[in-house]
PDB file of N, CA and C in Angstrom:
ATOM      1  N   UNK A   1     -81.114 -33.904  11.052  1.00 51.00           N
ATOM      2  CA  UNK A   1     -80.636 -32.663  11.637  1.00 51.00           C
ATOM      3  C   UNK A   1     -80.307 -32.880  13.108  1.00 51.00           C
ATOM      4  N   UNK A   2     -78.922 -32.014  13.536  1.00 58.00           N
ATOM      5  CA  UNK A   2     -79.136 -32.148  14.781  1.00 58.00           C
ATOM      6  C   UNK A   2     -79.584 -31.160  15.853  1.00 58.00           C
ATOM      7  N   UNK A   3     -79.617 -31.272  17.334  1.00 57.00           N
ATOM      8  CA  UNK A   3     -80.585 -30.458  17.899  1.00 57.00           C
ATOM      9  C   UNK A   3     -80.208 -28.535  17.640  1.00 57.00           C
ATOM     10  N   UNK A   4     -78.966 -29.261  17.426  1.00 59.00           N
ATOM     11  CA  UNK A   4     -78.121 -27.378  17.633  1.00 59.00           C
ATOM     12  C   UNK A   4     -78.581 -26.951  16.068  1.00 59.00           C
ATOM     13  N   UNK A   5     -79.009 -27.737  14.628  1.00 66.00           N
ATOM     14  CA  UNK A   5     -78.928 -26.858  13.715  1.00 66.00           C
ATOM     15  C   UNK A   5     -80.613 -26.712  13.926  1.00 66.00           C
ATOM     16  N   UNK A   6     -81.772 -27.432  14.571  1.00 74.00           N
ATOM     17  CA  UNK A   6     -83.049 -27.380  14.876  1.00 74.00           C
ATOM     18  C   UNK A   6     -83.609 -26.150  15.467  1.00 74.00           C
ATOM     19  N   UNK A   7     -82.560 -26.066  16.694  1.00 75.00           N
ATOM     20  CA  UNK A   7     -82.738 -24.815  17.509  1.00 75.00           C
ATOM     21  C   UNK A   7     -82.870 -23.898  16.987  1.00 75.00           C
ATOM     22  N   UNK A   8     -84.156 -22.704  17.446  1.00 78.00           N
ATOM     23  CA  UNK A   8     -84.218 -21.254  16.702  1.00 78.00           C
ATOM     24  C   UNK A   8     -82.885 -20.814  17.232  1.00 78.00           C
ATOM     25  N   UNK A   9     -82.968 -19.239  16.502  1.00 83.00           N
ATOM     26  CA  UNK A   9     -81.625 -18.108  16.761  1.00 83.00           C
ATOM     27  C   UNK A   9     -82.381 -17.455  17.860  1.00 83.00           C
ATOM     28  N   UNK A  10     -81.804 -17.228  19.058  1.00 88.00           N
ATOM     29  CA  UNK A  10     -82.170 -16.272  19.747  1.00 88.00           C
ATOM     30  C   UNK A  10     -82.768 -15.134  18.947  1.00 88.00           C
ATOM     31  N   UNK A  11     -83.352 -14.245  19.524  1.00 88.00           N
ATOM     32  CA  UNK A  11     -83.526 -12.446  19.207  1.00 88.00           C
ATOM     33  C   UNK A  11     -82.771 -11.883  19.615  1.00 88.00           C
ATOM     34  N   UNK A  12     -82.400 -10.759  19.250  1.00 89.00           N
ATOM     35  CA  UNK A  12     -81.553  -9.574  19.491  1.00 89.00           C
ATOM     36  C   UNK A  12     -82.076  -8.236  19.399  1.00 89.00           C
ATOM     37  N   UNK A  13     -81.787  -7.568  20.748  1.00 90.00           N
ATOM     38  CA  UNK A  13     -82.491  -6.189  20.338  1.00 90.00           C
ATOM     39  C   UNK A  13     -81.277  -5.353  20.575  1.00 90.00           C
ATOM     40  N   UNK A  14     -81.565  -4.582  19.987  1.00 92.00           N
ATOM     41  CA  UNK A  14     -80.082  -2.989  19.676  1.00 92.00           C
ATOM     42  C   UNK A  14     -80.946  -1.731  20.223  1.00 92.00           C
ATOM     43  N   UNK A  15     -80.404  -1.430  20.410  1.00 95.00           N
ATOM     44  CA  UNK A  15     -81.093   0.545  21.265  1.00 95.00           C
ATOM     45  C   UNK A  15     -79.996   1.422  21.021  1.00 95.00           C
ATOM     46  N   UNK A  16     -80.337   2.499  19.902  1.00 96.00           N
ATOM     47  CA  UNK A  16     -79.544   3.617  19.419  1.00 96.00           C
ATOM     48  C   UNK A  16     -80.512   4.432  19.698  1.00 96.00           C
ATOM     49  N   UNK A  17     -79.550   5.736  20.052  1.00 97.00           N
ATOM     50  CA  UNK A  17     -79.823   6.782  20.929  1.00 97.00           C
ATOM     51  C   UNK A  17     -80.461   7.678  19.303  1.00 97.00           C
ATOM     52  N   UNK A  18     -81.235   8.743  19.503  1.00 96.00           N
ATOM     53  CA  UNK A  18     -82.024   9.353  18.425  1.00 96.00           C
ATOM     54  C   UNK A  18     -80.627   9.784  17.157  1.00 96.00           C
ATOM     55  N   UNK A  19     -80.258  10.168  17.537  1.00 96.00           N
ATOM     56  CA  UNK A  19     -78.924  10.592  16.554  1.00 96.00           C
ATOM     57  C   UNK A  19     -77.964   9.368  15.776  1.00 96.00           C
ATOM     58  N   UNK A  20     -77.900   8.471  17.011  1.00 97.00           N
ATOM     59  CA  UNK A  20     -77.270   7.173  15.857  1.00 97.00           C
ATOM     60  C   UNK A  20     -78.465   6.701  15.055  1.00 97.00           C
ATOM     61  N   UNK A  21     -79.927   6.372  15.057  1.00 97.00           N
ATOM     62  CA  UNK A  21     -80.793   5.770  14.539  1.00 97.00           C
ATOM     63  C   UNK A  21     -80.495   6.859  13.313  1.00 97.00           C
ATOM     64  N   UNK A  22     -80.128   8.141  13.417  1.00 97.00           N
ATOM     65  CA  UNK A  22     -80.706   8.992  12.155  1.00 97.00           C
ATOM     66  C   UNK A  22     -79.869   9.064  11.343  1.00 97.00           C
ATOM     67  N   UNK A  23     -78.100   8.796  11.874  1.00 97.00           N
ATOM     68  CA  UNK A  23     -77.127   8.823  11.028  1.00 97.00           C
ATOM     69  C   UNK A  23     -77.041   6.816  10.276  1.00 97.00           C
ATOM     70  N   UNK A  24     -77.473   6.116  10.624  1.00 97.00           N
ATOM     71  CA  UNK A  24     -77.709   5.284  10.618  1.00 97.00           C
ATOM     72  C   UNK A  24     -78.819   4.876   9.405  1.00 97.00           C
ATOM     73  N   UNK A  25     -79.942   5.572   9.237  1.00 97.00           N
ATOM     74  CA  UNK A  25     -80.839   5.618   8.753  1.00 97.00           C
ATOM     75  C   UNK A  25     -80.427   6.303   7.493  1.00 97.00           C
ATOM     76  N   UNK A  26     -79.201   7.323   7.444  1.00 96.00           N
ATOM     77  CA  UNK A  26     -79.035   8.058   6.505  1.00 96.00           C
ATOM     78  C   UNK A  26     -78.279   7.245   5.344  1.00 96.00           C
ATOM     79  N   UNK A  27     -77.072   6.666   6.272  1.00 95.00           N
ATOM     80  CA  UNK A  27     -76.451   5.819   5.362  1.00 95.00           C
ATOM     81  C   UNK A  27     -77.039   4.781   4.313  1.00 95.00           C
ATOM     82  N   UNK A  28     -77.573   3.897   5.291  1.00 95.00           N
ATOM     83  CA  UNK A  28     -78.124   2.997   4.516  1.00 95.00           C
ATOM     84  C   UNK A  28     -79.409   3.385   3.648  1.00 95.00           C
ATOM     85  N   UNK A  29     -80.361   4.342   3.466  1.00 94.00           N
ATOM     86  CA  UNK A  29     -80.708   5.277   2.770  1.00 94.00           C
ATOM     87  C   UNK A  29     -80.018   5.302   1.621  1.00 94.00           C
ATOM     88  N   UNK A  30     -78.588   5.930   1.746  1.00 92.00           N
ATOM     89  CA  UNK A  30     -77.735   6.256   0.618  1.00 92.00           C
ATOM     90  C   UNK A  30     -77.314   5.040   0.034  1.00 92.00           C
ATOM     91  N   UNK A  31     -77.004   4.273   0.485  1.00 92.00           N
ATOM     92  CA  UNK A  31     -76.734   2.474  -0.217  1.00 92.00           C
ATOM     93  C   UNK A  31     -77.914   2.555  -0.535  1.00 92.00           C
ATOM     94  N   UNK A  32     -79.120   2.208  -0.415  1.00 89.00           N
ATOM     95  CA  UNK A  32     -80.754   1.653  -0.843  1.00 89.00           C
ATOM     96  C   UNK A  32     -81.015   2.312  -2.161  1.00 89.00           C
ATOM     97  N   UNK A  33     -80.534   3.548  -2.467  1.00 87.00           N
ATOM     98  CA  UNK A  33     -81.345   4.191  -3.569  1.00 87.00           C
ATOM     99  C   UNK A  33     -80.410   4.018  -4.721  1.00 87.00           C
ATOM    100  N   UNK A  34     -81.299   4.557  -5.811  1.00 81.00           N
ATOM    101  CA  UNK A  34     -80.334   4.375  -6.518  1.00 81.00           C
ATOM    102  C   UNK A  34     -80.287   6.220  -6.943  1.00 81.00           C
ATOM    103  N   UNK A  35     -78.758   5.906  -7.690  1.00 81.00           N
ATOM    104  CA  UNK A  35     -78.125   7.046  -7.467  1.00 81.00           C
ATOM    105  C   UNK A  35     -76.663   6.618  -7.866  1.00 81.00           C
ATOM    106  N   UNK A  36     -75.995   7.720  -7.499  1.00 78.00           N
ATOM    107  CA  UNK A  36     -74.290   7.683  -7.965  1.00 78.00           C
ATOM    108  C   UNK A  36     -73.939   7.386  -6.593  1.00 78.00           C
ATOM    109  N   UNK A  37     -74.268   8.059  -5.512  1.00 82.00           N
ATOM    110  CA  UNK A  37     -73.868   7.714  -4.141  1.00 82.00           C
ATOM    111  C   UNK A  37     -72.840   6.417  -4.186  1.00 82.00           C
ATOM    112  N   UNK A  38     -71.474   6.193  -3.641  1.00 88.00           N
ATOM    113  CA  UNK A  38     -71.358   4.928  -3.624  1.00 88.00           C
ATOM    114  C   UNK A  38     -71.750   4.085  -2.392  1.00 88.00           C
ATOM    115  N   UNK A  39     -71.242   2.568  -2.918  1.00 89.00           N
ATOM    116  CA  UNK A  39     -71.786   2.025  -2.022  1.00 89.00           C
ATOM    117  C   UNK A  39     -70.634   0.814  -1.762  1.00 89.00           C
ATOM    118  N   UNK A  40     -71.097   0.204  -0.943  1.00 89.00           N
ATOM    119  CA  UNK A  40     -69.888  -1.076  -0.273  1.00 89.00           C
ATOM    120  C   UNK A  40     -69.792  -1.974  -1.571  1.00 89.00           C
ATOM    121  N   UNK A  41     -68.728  -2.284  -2.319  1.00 90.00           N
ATOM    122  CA  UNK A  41     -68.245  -2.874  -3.315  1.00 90.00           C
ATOM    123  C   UNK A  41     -69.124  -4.518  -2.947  1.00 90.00           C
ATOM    124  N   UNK A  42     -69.424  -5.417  -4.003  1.00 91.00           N
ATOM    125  CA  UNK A  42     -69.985  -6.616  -3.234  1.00 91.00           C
ATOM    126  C   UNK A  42     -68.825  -7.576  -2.690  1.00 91.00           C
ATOM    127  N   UNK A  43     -67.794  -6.996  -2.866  1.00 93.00           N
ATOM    128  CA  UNK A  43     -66.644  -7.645  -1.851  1.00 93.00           C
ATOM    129  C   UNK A  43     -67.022  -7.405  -0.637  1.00 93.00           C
ATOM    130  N   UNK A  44     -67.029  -6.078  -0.078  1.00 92.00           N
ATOM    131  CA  UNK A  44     -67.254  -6.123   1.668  1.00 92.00           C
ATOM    132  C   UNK A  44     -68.385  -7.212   1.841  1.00 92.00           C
ATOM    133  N   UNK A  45     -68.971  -7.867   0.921  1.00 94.00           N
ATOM    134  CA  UNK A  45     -70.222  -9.224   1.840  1.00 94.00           C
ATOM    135  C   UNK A  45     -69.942 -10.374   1.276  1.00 94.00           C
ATOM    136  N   UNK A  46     -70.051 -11.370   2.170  1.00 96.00           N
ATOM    137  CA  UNK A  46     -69.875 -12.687   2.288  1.00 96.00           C
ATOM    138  C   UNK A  46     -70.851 -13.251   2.223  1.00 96.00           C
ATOM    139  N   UNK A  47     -72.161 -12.782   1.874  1.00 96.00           N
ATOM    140  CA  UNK A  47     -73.435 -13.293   1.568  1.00 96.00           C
ATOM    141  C   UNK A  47     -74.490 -12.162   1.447  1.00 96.00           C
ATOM    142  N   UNK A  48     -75.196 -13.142   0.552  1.00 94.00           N
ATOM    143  CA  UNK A  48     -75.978 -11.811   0.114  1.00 94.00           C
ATOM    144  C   UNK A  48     -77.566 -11.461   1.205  1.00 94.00           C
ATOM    145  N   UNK A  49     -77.009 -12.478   2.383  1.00 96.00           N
ATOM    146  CA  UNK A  49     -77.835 -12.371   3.568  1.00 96.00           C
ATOM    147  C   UNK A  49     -77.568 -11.224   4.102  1.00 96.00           C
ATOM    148  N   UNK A  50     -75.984 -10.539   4.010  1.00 96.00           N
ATOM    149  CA  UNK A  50     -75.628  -9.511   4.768  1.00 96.00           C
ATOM    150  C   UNK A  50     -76.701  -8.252   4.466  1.00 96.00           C
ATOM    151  N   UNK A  51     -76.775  -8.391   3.349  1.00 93.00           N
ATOM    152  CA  UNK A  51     -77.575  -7.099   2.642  1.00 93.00           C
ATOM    153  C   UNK A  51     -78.775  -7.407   2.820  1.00 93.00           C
ATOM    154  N   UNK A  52     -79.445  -8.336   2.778  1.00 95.00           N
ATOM    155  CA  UNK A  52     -80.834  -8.648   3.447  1.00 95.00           C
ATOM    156  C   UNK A  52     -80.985  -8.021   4.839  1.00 95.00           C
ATOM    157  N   UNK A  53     -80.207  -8.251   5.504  1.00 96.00           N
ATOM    158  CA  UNK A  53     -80.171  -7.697   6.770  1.00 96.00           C
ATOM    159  C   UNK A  53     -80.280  -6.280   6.791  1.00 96.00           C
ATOM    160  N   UNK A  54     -79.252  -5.538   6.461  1.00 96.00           N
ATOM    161  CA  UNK A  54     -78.608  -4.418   6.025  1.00 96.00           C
ATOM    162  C   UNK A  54     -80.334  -3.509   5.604  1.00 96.00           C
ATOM    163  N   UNK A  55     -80.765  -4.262   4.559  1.00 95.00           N
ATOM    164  CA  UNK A  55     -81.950  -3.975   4.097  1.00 95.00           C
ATOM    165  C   UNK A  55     -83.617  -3.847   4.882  1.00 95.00           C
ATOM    166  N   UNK A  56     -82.959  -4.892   6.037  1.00 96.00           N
ATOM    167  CA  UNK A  56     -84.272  -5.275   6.510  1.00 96.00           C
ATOM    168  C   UNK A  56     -84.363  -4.263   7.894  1.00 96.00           C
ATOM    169  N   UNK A  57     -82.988  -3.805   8.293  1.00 96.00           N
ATOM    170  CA  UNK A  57     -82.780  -2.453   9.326  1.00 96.00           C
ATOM    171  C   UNK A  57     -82.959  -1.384   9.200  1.00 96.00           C
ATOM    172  N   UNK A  58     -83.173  -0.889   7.534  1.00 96.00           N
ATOM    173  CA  UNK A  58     -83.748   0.062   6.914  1.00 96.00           C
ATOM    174  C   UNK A  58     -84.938   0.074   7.076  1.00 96.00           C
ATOM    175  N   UNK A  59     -85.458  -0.445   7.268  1.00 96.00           N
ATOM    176  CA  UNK A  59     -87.342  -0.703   6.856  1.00 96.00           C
ATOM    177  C   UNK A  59     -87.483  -0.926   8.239  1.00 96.00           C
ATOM    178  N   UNK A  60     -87.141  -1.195   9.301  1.00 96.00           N
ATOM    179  CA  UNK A  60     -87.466  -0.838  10.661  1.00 96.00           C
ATOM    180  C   UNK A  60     -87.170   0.094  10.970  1.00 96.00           C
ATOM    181  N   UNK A  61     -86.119   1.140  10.485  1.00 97.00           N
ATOM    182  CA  UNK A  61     -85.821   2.234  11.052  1.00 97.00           C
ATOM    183  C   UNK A  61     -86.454   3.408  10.292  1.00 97.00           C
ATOM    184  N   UNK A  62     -87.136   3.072   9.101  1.00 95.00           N
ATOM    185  CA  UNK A  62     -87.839   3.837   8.870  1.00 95.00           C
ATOM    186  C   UNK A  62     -89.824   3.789   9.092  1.00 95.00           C
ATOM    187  N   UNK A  63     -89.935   2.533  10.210  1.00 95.00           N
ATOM    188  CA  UNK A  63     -91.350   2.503  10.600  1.00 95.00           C
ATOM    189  C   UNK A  63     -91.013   3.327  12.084  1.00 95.00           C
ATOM    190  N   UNK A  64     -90.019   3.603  12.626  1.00 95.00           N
ATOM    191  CA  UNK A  64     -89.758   3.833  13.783  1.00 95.00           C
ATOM    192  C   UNK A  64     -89.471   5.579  13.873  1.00 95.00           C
ATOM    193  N   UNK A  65     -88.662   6.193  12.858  1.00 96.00           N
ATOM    194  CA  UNK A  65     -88.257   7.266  12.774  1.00 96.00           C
ATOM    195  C   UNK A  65     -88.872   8.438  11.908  1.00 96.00           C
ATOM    196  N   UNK A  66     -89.348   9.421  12.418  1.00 96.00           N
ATOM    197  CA  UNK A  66     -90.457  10.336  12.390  1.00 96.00           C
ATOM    198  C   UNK A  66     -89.485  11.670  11.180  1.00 96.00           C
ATOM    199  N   UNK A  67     -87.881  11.677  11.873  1.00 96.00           N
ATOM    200  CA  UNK A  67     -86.952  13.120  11.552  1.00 96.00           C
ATOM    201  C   UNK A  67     -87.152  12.459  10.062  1.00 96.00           C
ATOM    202  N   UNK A  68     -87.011  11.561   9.150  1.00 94.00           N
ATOM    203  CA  UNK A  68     -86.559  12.126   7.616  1.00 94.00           C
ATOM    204  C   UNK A  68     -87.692  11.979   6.914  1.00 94.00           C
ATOM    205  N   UNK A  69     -88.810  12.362   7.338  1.00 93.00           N
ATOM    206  CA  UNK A  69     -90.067  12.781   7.021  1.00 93.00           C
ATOM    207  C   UNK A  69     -89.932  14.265   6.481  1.00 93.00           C
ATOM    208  N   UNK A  70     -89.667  14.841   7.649  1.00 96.00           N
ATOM    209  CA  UNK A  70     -89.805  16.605   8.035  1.00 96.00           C
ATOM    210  C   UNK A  70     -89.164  16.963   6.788  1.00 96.00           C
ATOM    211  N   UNK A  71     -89.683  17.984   6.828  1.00 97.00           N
ATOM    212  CA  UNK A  71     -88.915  18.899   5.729  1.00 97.00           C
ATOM    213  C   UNK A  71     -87.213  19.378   6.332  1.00 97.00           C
ATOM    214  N   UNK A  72     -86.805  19.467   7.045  1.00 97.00           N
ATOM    215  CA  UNK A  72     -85.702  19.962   7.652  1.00 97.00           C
ATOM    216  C   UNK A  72     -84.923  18.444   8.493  1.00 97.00           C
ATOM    217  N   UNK A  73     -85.502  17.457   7.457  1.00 96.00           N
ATOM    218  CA  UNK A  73     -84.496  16.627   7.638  1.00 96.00           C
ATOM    219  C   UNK A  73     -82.370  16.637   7.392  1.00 96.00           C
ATOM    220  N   UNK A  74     -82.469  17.478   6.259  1.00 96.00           N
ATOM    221  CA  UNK A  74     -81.204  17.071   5.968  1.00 96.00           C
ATOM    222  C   UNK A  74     -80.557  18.413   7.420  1.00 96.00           C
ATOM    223  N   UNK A  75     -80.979  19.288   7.627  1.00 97.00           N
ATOM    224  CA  UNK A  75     -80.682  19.613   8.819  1.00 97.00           C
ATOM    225  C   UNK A  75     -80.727  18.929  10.457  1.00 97.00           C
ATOM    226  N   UNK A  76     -81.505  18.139  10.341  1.00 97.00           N
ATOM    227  CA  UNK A  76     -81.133  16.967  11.454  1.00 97.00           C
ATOM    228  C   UNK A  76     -80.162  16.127  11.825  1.00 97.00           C
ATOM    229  N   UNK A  77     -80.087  15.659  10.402  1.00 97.00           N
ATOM    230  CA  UNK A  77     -79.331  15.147   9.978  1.00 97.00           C
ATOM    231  C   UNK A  77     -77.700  15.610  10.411  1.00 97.00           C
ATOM    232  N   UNK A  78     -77.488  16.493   9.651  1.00 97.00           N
ATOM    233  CA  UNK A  78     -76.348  17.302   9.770  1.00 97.00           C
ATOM    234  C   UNK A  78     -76.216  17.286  11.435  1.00 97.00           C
ATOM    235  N   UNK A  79     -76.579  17.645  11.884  1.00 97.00           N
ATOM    236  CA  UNK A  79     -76.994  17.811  13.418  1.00 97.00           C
ATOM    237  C   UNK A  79     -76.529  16.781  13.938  1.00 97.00           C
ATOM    238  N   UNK A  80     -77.411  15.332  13.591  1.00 97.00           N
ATOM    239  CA  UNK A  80     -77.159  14.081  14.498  1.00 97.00           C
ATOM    240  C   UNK A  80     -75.391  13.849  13.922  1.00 97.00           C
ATOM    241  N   UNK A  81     -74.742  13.927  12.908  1.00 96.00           N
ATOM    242  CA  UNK A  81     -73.929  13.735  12.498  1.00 96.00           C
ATOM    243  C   UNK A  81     -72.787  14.465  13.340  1.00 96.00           C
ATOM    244  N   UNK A  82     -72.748  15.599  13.334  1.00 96.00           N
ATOM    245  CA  UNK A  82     -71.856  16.623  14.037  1.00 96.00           C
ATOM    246  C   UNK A  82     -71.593  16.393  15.467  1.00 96.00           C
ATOM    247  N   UNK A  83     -72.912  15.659  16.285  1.00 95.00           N
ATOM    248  CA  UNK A  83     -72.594  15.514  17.495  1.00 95.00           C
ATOM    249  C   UNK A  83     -72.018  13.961  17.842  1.00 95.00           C
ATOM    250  N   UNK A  84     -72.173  13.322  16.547  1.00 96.00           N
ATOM    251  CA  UNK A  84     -71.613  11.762  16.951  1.00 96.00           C
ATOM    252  C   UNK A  84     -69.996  11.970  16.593  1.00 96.00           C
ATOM    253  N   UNK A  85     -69.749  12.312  15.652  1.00 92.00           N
ATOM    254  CA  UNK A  85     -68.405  12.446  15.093  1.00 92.00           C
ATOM    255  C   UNK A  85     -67.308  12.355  16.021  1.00 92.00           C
ATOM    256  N   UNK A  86     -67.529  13.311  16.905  1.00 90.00           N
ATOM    257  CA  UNK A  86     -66.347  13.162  18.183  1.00 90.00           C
ATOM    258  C   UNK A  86     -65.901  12.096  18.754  1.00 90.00           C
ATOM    259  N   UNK A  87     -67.057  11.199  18.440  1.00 92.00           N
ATOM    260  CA  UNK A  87     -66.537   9.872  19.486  1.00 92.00           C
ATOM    261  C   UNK A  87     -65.635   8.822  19.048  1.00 92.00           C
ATOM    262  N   UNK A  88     -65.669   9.800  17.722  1.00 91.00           N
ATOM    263  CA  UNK A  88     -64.848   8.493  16.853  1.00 91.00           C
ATOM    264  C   UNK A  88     -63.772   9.285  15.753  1.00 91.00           C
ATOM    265  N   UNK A  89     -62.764   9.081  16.122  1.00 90.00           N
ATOM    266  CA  UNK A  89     -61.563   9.557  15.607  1.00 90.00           C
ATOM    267  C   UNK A  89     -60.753   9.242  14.365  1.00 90.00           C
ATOM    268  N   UNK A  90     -60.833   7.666  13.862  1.00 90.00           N
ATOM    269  CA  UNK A  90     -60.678   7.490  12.907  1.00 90.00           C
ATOM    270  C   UNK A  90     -60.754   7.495  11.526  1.00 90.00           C
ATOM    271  N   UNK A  91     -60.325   7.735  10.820  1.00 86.00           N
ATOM    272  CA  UNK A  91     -60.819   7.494   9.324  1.00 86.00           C
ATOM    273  C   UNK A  91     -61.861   6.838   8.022  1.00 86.00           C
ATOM    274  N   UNK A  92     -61.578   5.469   9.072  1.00 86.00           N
ATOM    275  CA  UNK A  92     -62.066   4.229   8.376  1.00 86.00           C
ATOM    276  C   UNK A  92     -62.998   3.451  10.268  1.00 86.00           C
ATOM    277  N   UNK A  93     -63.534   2.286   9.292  1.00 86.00           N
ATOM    278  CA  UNK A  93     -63.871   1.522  10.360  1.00 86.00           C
ATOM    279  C   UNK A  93     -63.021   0.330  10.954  1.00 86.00           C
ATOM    280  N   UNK A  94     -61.828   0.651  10.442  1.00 87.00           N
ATOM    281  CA  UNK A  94     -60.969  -0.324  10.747  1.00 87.00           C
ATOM    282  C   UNK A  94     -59.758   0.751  12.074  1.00 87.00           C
ATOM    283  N   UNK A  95     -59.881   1.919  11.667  1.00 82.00           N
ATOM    284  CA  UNK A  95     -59.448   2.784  13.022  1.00 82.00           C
ATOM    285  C   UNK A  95     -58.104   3.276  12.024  1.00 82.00           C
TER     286      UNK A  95
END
């Protein structure tokens, strides 16, 4: 091996403001369960690491986040949703 494939990966830390963690939390929620909900075809991933990941941000964001406990979650919800929306104009995530 050489030194560069030896070397750990750095860490990375992300900081979302209470409303992205919850719309955030919601989605992938809705991918996790099962249900009719759809979900990202296994075309959108190029490994099935993506979804490990995907999976493993769920389960931190739900040791971290208190709102989809409450009973008046899906009203939070709605909430965190309504006030992010504006910032983003597009359709898709491709714009």
């Amino acid at each position: 091996m050489t030194n560069e494939q030896q070397r750990p990966l750095d860490g990375v830390q992300i900081e979302l403001s209470p409303e992205e963690a919850l719309v955030l939390f919601g989605l992938l929620s809705r991918w996790c369960e099962e249900g009719s909900a759809p979900t990202p075809e296994a075309s959108c991933f190029e490994s099935i690491a993506e979804g490990a990941v995907l999976h493993g941000l769920l389960a931190d964001l739900e040791t971290q986040l208190v709102a989809p406990f409450k009973a008046d979650y899906s009203d939070l919800l709605k909430e965190a949703r309504n006030r992010l929306k504006e910032s983003w104009d597009y359709p898709t995530l491709r714009g």
